[in-house]
Coordinates of C-alpha atoms in Angstrom, one line a residue:
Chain A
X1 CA -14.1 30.3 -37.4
X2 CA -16.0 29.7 -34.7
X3 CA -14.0 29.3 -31.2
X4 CA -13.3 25.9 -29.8
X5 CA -15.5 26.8 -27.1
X6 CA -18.8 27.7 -29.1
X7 CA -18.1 24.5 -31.1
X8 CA -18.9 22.9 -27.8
X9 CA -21.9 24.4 -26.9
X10 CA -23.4 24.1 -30.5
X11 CA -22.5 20.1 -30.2
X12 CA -24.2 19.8 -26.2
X13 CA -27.5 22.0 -27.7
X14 CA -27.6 19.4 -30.7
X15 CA -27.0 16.3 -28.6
X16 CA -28.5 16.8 -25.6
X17 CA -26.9 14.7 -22.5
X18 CA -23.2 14.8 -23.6
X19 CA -20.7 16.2 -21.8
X20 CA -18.0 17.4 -24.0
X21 CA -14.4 18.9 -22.1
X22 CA -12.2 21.5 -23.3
X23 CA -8.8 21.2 -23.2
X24 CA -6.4 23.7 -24.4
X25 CA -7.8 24.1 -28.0
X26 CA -8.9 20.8 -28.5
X27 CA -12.2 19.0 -27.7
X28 CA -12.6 15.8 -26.3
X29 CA -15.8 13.7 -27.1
X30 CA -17.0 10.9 -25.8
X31 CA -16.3 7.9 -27.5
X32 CA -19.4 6.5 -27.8
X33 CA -21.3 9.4 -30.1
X34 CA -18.3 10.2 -31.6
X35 CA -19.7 9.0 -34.9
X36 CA -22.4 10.8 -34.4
X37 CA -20.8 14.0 -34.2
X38 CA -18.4 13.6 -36.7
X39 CA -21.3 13.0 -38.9
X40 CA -22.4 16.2 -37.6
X41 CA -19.7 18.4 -38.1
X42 CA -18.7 17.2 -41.4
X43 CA -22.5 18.2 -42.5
X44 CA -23.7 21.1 -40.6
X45 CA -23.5 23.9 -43.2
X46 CA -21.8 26.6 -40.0
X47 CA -18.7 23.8 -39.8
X48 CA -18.5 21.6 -43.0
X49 CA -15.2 20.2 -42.1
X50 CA -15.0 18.0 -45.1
X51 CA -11.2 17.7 -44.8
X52 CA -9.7 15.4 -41.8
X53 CA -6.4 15.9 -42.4
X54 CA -4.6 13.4 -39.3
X55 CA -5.6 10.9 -37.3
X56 CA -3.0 9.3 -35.3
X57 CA -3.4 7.7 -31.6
X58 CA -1.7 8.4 -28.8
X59 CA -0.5 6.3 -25.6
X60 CA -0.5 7.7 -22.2
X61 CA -0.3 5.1 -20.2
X62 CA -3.4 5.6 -18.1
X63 CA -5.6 5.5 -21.5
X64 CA -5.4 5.8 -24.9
X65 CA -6.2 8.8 -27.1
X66 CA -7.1 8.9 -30.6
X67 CA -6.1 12.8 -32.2
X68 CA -8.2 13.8 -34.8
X69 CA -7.3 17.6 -36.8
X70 CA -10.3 19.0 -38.8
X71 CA -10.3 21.7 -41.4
X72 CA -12.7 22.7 -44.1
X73 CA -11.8 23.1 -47.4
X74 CA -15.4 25.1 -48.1
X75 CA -14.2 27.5 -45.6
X76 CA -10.8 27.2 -45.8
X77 CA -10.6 27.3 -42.0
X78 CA -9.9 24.8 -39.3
X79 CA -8.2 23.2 -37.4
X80 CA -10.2 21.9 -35.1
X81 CA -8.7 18.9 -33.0
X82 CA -10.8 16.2 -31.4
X83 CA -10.0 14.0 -29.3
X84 CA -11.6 10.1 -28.0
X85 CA -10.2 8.4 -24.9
X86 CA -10.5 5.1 -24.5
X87 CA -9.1 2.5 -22.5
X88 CA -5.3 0.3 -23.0
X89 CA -7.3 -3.3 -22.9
X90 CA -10.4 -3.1 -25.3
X91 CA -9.1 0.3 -27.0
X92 CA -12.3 0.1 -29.1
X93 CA -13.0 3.6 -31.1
X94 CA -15.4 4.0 -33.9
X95 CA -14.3 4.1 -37.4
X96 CA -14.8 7.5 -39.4
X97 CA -13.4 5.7 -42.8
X98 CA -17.3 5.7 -43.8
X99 CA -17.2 9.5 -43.0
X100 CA -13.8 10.7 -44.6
X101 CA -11.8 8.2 -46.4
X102 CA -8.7 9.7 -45.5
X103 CA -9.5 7.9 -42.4
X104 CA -8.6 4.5 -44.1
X105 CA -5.0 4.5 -44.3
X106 CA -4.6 6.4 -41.3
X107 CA -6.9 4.5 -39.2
X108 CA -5.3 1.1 -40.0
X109 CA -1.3 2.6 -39.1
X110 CA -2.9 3.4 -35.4
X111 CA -4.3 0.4 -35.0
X112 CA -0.9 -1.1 -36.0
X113 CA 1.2 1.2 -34.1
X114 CA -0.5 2.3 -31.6
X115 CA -3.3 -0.7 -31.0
X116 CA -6.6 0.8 -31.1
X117 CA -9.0 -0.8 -32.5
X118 CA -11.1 0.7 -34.8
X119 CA -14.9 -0.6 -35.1
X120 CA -16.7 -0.3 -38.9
X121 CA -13.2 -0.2 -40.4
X122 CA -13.9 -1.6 -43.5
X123 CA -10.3 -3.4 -43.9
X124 CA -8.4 -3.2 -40.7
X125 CA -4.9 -4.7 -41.0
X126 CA -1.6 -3.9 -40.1
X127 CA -0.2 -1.7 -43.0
X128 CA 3.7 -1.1 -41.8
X129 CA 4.2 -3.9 -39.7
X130 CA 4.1 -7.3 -41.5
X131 CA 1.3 -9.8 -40.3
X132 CA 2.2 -11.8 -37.8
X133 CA 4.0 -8.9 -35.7
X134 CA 2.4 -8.9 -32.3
X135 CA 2.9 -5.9 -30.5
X136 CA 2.2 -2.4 -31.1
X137 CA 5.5 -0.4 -31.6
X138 CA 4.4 3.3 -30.4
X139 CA 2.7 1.6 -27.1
X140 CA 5.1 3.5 -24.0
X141 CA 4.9 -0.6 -22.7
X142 CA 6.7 -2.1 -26.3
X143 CA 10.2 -2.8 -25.1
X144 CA 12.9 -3.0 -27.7
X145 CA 15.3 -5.5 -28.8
X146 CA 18.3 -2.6 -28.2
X147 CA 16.8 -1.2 -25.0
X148 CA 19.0 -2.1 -22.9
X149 CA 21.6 0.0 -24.2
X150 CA 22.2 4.0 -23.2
X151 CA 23.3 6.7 -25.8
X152 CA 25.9 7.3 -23.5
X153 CA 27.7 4.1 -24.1
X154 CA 28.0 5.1 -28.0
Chain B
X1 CA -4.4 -43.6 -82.9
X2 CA -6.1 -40.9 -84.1
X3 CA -7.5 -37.3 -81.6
X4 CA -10.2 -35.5 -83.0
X5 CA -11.4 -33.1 -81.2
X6 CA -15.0 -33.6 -81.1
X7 CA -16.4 -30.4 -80.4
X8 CA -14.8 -26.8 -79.7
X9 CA -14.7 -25.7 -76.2
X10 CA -16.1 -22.4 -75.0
X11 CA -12.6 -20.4 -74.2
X12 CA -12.8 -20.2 -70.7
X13 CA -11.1 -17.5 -68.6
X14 CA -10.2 -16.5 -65.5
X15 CA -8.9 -13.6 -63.2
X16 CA -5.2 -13.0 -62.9
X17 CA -3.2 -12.4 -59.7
X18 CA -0.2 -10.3 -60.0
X19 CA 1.9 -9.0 -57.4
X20 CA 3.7 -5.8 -58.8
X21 CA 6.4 -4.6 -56.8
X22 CA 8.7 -4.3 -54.5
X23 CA 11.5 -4.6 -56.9
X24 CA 10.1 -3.1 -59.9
X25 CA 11.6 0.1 -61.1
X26 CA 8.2 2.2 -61.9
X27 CA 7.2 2.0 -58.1
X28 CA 10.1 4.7 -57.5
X29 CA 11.3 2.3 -54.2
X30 CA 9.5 -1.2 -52.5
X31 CA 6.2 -0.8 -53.1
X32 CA 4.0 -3.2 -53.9
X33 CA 0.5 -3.9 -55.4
X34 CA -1.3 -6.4 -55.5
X35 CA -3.5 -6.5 -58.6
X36 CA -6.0 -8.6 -59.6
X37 CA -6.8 -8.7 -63.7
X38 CA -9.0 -9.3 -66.1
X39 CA -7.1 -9.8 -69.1
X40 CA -4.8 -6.4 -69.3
X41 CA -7.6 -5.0 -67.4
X42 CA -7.2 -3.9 -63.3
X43 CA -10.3 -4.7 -61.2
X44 CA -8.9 -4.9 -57.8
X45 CA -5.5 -3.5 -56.8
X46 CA -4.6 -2.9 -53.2
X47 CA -1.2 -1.3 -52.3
X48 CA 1.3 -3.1 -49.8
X49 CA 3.5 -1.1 -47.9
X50 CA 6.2 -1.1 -45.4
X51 CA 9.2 -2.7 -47.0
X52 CA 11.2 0.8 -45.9
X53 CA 9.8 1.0 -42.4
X54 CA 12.0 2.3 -39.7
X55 CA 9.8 3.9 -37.1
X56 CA 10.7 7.4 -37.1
X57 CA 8.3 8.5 -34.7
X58 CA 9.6 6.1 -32.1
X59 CA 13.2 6.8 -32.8
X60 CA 12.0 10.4 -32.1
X61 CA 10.7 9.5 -29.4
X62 CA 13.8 7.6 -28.1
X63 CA 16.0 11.0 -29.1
X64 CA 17.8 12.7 -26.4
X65 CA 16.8 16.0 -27.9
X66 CA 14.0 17.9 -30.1
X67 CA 16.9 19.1 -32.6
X68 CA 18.4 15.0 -32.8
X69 CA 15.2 14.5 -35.1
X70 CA 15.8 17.3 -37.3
X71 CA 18.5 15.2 -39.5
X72 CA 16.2 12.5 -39.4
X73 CA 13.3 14.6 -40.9
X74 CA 15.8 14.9 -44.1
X75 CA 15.2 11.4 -44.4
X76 CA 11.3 11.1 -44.7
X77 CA 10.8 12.6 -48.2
X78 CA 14.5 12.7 -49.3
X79 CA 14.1 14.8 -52.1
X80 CA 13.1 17.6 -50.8
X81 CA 14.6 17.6 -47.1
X82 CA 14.7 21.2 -46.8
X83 CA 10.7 22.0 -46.6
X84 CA 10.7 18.3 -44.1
X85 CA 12.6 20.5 -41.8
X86 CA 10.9 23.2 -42.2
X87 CA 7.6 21.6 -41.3
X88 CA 9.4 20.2 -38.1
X89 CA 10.7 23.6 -37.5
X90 CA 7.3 25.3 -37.3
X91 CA 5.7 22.8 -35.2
X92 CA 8.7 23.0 -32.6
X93 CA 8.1 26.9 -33.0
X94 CA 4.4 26.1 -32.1
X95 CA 5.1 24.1 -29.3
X96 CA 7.2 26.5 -27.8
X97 CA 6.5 29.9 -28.8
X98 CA 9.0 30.4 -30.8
X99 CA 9.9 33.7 -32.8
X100 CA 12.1 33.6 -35.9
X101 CA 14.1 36.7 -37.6
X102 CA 12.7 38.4 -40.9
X103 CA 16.2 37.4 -42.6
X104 CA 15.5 33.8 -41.7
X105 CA 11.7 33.5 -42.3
X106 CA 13.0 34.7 -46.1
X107 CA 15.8 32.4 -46.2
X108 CA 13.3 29.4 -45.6
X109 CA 11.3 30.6 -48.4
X110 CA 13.7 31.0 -50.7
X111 CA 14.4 27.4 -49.4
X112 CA 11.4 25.6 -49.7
X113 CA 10.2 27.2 -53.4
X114 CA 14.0 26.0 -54.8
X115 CA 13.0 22.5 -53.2
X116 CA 9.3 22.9 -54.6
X117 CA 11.4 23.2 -58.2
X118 CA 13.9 20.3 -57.5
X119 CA 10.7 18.0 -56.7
X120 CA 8.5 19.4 -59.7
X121 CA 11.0 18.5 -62.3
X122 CA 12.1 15.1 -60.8
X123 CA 8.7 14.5 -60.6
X124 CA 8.1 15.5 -64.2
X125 CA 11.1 13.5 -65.4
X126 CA 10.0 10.2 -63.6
X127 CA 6.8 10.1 -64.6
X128 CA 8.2 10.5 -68.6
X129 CA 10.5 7.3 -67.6
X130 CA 7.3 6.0 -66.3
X131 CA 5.4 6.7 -70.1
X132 CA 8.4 5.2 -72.0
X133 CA 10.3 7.9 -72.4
X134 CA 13.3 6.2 -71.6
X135 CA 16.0 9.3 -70.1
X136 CA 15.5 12.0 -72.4
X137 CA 13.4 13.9 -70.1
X138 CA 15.1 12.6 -66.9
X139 CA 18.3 13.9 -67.9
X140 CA 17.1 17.4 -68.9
X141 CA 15.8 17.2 -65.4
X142 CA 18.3 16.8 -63.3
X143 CA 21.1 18.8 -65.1
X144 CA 18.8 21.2 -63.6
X145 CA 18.5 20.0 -59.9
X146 CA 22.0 20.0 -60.4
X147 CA 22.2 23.6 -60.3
X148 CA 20.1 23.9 -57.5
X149 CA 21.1 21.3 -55.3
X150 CA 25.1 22.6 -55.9
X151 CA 23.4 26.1 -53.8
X152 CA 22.0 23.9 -51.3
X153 CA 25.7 22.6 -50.6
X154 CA 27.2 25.5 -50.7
X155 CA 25.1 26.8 -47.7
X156 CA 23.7 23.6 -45.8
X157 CA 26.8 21.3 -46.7
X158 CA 24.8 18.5 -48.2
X159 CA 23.3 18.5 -51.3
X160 CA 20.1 15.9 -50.7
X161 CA 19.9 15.9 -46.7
X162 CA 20.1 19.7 -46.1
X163 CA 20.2 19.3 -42.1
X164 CA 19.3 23.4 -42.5
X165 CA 16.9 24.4 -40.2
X166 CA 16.8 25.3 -36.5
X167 CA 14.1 26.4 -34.2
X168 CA 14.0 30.0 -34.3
X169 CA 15.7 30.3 -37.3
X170 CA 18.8 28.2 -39.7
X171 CA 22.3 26.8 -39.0
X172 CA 24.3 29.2 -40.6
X173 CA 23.5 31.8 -42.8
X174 CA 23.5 32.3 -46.7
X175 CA 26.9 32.3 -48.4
X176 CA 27.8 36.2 -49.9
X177 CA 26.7 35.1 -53.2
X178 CA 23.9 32.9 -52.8
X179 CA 21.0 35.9 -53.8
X180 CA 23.0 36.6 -57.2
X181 CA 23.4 32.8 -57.8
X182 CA 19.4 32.0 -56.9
X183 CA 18.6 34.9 -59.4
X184 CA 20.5 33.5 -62.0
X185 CA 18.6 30.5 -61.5
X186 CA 15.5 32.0 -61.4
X187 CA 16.2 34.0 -64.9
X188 CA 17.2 30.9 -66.5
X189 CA 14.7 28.4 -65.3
X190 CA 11.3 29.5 -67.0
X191 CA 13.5 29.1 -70.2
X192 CA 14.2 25.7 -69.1
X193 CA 10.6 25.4 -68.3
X194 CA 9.4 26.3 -71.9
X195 CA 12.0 23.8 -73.4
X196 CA 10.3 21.2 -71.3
X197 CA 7.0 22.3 -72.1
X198 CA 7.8 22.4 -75.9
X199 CA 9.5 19.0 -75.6
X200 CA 6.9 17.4 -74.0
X201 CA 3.3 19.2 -73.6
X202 CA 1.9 18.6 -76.4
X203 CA 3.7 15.7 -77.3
X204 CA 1.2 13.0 -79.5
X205 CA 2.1 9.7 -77.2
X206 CA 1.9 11.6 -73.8
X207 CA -1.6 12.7 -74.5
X208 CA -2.8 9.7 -75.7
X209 CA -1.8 7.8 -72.6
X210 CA -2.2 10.8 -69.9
X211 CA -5.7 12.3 -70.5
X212 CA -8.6 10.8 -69.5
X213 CA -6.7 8.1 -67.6
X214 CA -6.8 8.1 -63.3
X215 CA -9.5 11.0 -63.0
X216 CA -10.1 12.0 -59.5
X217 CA -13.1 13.7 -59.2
X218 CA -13.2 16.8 -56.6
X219 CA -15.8 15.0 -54.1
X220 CA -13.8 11.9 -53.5
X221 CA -10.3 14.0 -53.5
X222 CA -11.7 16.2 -50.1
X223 CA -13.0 13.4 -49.2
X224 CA -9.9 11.2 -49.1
X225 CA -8.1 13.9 -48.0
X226 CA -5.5 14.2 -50.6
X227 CA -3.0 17.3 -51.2
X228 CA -0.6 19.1 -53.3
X229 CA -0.9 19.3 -56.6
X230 CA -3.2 16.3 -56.8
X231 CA -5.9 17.9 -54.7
X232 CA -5.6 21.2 -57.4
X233 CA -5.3 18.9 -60.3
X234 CA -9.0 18.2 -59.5
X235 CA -10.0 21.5 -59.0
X236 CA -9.9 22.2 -55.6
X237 CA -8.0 25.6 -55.1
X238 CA -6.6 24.5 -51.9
X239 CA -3.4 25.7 -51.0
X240 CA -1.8 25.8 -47.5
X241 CA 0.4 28.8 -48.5
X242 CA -2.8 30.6 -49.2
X243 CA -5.1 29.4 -46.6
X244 CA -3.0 29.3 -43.0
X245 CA -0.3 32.0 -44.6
X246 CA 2.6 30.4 -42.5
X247 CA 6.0 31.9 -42.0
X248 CA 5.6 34.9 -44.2
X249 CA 4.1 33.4 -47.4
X250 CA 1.0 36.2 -47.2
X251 CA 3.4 38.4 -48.4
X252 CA 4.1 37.5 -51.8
X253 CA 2.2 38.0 -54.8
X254 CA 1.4 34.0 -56.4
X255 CA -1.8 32.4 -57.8
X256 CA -3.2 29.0 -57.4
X257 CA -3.0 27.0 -60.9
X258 CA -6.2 24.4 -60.6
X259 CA -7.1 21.9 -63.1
X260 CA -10.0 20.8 -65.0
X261 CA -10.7 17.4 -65.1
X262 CA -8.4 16.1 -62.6
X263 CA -6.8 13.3 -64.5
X264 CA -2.7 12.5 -65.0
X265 CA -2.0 14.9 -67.9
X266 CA -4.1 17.7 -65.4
X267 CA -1.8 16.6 -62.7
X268 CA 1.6 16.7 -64.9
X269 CA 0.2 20.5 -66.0
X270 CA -0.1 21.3 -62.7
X271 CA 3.8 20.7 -61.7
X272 CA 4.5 23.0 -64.5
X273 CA 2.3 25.8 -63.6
X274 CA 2.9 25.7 -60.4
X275 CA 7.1 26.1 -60.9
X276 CA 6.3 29.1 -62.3
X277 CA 4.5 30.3 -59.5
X278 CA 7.4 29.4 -57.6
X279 CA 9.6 31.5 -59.9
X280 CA 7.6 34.8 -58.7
X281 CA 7.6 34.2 -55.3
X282 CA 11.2 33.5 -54.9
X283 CA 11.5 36.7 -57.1
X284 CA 9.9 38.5 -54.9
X285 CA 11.7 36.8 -52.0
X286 CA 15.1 37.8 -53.3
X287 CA 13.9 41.4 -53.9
X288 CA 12.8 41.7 -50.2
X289 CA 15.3 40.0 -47.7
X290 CA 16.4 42.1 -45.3
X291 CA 19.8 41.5 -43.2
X292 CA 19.8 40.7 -39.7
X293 CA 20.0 37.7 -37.6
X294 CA 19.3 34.2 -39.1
X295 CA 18.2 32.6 -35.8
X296 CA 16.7 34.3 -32.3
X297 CA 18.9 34.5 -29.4
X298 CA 16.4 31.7 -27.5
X299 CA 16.9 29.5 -31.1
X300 CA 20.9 30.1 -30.7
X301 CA 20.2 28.7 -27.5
X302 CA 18.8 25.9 -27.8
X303 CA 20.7 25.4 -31.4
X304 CA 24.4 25.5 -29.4
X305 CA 23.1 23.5 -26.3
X306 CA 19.8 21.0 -27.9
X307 CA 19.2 18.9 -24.4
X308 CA 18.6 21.9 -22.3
X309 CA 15.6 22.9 -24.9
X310 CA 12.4 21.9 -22.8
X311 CA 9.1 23.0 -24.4
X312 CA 6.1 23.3 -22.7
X313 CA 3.5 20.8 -21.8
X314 CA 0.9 20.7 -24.8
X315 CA 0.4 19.8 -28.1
X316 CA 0.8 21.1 -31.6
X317 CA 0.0 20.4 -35.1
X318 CA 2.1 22.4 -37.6
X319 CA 1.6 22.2 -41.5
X320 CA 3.1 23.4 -44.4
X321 CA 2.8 22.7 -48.4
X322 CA 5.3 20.9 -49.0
X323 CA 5.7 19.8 -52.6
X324 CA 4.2 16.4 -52.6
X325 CA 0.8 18.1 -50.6
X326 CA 0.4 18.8 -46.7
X327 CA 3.1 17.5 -44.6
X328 CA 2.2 18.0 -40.4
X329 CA 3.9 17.3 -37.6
X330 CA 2.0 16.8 -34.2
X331 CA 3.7 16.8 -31.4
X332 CA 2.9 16.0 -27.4
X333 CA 5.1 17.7 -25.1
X334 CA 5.6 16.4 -21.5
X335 CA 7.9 19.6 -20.7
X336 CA 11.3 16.9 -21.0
X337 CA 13.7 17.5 -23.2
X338 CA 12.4 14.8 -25.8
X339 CA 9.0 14.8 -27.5
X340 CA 6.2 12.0 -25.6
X341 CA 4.6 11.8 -29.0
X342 CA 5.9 12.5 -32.5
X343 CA 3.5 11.8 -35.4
X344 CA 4.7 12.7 -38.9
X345 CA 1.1 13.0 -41.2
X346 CA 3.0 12.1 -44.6
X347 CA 1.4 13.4 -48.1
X348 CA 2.6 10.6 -49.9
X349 CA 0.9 8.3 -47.4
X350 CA -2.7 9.5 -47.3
X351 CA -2.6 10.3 -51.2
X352 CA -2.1 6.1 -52.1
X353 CA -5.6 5.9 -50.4
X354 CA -7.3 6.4 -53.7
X355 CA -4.6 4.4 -55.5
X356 CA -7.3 1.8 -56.3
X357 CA -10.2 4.2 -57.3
X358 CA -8.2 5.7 -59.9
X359 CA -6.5 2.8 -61.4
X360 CA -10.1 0.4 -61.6
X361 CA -10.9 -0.7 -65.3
X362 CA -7.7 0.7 -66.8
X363 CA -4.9 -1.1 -68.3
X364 CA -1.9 -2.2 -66.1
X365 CA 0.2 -0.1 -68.0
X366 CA -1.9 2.9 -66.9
X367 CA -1.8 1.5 -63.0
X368 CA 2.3 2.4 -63.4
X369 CA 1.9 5.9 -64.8
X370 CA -0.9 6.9 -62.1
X371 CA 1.3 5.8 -59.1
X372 CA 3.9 8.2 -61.0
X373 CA 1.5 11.1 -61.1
X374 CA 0.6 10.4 -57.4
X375 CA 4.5 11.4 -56.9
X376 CA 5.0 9.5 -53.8
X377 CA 8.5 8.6 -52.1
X378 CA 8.6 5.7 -49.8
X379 CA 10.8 7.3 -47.4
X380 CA 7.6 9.7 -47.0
X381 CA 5.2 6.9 -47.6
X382 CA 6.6 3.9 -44.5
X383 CA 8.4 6.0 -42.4

């Protein structure tokens, strides 16, 4: 497989004017042509990742980040991790259901427990949470009904 | 006063809602679906989830320590708790460089075929019950688990939530007699196997309602992402073990079964074939272990004292095949002694996304016997 760093020179030569940053092994894409270049490396015969195993979001306070692992079942390589920033208030992300449906179920538990909002999700709802609920459990923010207490006092 | 009626009326019909679940036996917990029929017919179905949801991966979060979340790993898919910890394990090892003894990296093998066997002939048992086959097959399957999950006490000192693993290597070591007790398993259970196979394979009723119903084509299965034994059962020879070779699986000698058609009689083949396969490898397994130390010094460590284990800042994603498909943890380290973020990616989970694919324009009868050959637990499945 191709190194994490060649990925992102084959994505900046494709789509010229993005501005892709390594971190560790991971790659982290701007939100806005994410589709794009999911699209991209799901397609592009050198990659075919045709296989997005986990999506799950994550909170650091600051921002949130959506955490995408890639592999490709043609190949049998991967993984490749992506990963789109966006911010605590809108948290708006582009949907890759259209692109992988493994997306689907996936897509609609981080929107539940993490809050981001997914844009072109064909059915976004909150799938372990019951309607109604209001806040997002895995936010760092979400206090709990038993927070008050400290191990120690067990 | 006398009612005629004057003229027939055209027989009018409408679309039935039904809500199946959570209480019903054949959904194997509470789950739900909501189906929509024509007649017996299904032409929408959309599963409901999250009657068993706990939020392990903020309870992980909230632990004082990595290790705290290994007993609750036992608890996602709580039939086989011994390759949940495993999974766990590894992407702990990841996260913090971990290196585990030979003897130990056999003993987890050993581990997680046995649990690949306990799951396989639940699995095959439940769906039967599922069919009609009312406890016959059940029974014959787990007088067998019995014998295996009677070894698992014996060294872990549960039989269902194994609690086994550690990172850098296990809790204890094997009892004295555990190889000579897993070979006698192993030279008894293919002869179990064939019983089952004779019993039921080519059974009249069980083809009649198994082939041809639920087919997953191959395109939509990578697409979806699905795993295990479903993915194969469409003819996708994908298999973890092969592809990433984790622990020390690209040792041993073991093919692939994959299936034709990818419908629910491919999928029940497919737990048969694949048993077998397990049979070699943990043949080969208990051919090979060496002695020596079942955990590292650094895993004794962090094993005897878990809240001065610090990993680290980063992240890692470890898989493995576990029985039900691909089970990964991902984990962000912030170098504390607790993980920031702890997301379980669940087979059982992410294989209900094409629930509703497979079940349109069958028979409600089918809808229950393709959820069976999905084998999902809803410990896995709401976390």
């Amino acid at each position: 497989m191709k190194t994490p760093t060649e990925i992102k020179q084959d994505i900046e030569t494709k789509f010229p004017g993005i501005q892709i940053t390594l971190e560790g092994a991971s790659l982290i894409v701007p939100k806005e042509r994410w589709s794009e270049i999911a699209k991209f490396l799901k397609n592009a015969s050198e990659y075919s990742f045709d296989f997005l195993s986990s999506v799950t979001g994550v909170d650091y306070k600051e921002y949130l980040e959506v955490v995408y692992h890639l592999y490709s079942m043609e190949k049998k390589e991967g993984p490749l991790t992506i990963k789109v920033r966006t911010d605590c208030e809108k948290s708006l992300v582009p949907s890759v259901t259209p692109i992988w449906r493994s997306a689907e179920f996936q897509e609609r538990e981080a929107y539940d427990l993490v809050g981001i909002h997914f844009m072109g999700h064909p059915d976004l709802r909150r799938i372990l949470m019951w309607e109604g609920f209001q806040h997002h459990p895995l936010r760092k923010d979400y206090v709990q009904d038993d927070q008050d207490r400290s191990v120690e006092q067990f | 006063m006398e009612y005629t009626l004057k003229e027939t009326p055209a027989l009018e019909t409408q679309t039935l809602e039904v809500s199946l679940g959570p209480q019903h036996p054949s959904t194997h917990g509470v789950f739900r679906m909501d189906v929509v029929l024509d007649g017996e017919t299904i032409v929408k179905l959309k599963p409901v989830m999250g009657y068993l949801h706990r939020n392990h991966e903020k309870l992980a979060e909230n632990m004082t320590s990595y290790l705290a979340s290994m007993p609750y790993t036992d608890r996602l898919d709580y039939i086989c708790s011994m390759t949940n910890n495993f999974a766990y394990a590894l992407a702990v090892e990841k996260l913090a460089n971990l290196e585990v003894p030979e003897r130990a990296q056999y003993i987890r093998i050993i581990m997680a075929e046995l649990t690949r066997l306990v799951n396989h002939t639940l699995l095959i048992g439940f769906l039967l019950n599922d069919l009609g086959a009312f406890f016959t097959p059940i029974l014959y399957a787990f007088r067998e688990r019995e014998k295996i999950l009677d070894l698992f006490e014996d060294v872990a000192g549960s039989r269902m939530m194994c609690n086994y693993f550690r990172f850098g290597g296990l809790k204890v070591d094997v009892t004295s007699d555990f190889i000579p007790r897993v070979r006698q398993i192993i030279n008894k259970y293919p002869k179990f196997l064939d019983e089952f196979e004779k019993l039921l394979s080519e059974n009249e009723i069980l083809m009649a309602r198994c082939q041809n119903v639920g087919v997953l084509p191959k395109e939509l299965a990578i697409s979806a992402g699905v795993t295990g034994p479903m993915l194969r059962a469409s003819g996708v020879p994908y298999d973890i073990r092969k592809v990433d070779g984790y622990s020390i699986y690209n040792r041993f000698k073991f093919r692939v079964p994959i299936g034709e058609k990818g419908d629910v009689y491919d999928r029940y083949y497919m737990r048969l074939l694949e048993m077998r396969e397990s049979i070699k490898i943990l043949d080969q397994a208990i051919r090979e272990i060496p002695d020596g130390e079942y955990i590292s010094k650094i895993g004794a460590a962090g094993a005897r004292s878990p809240r001065t284990f610090k990993p680290p800042k980063g992240d890692a994603y470890g898989r493995i095949e576990a029985p039900k498909g691909e089970l990964g943890f991902y984990l962000v380290s912030d170098g504390t002694t607790k993980p920031y973020r702890y997301h379980v990616r669940s087979s059982s989970f992410i294989n209900l996304t094409i629930l509703e694919d497979m079940c349109l324009g069958h028979k409600i009868a089918d809808a229950i016997v393709i959820l069976g050959s999905i084998d999902i637990v809803l410990g896995e499945v709401d976390r």
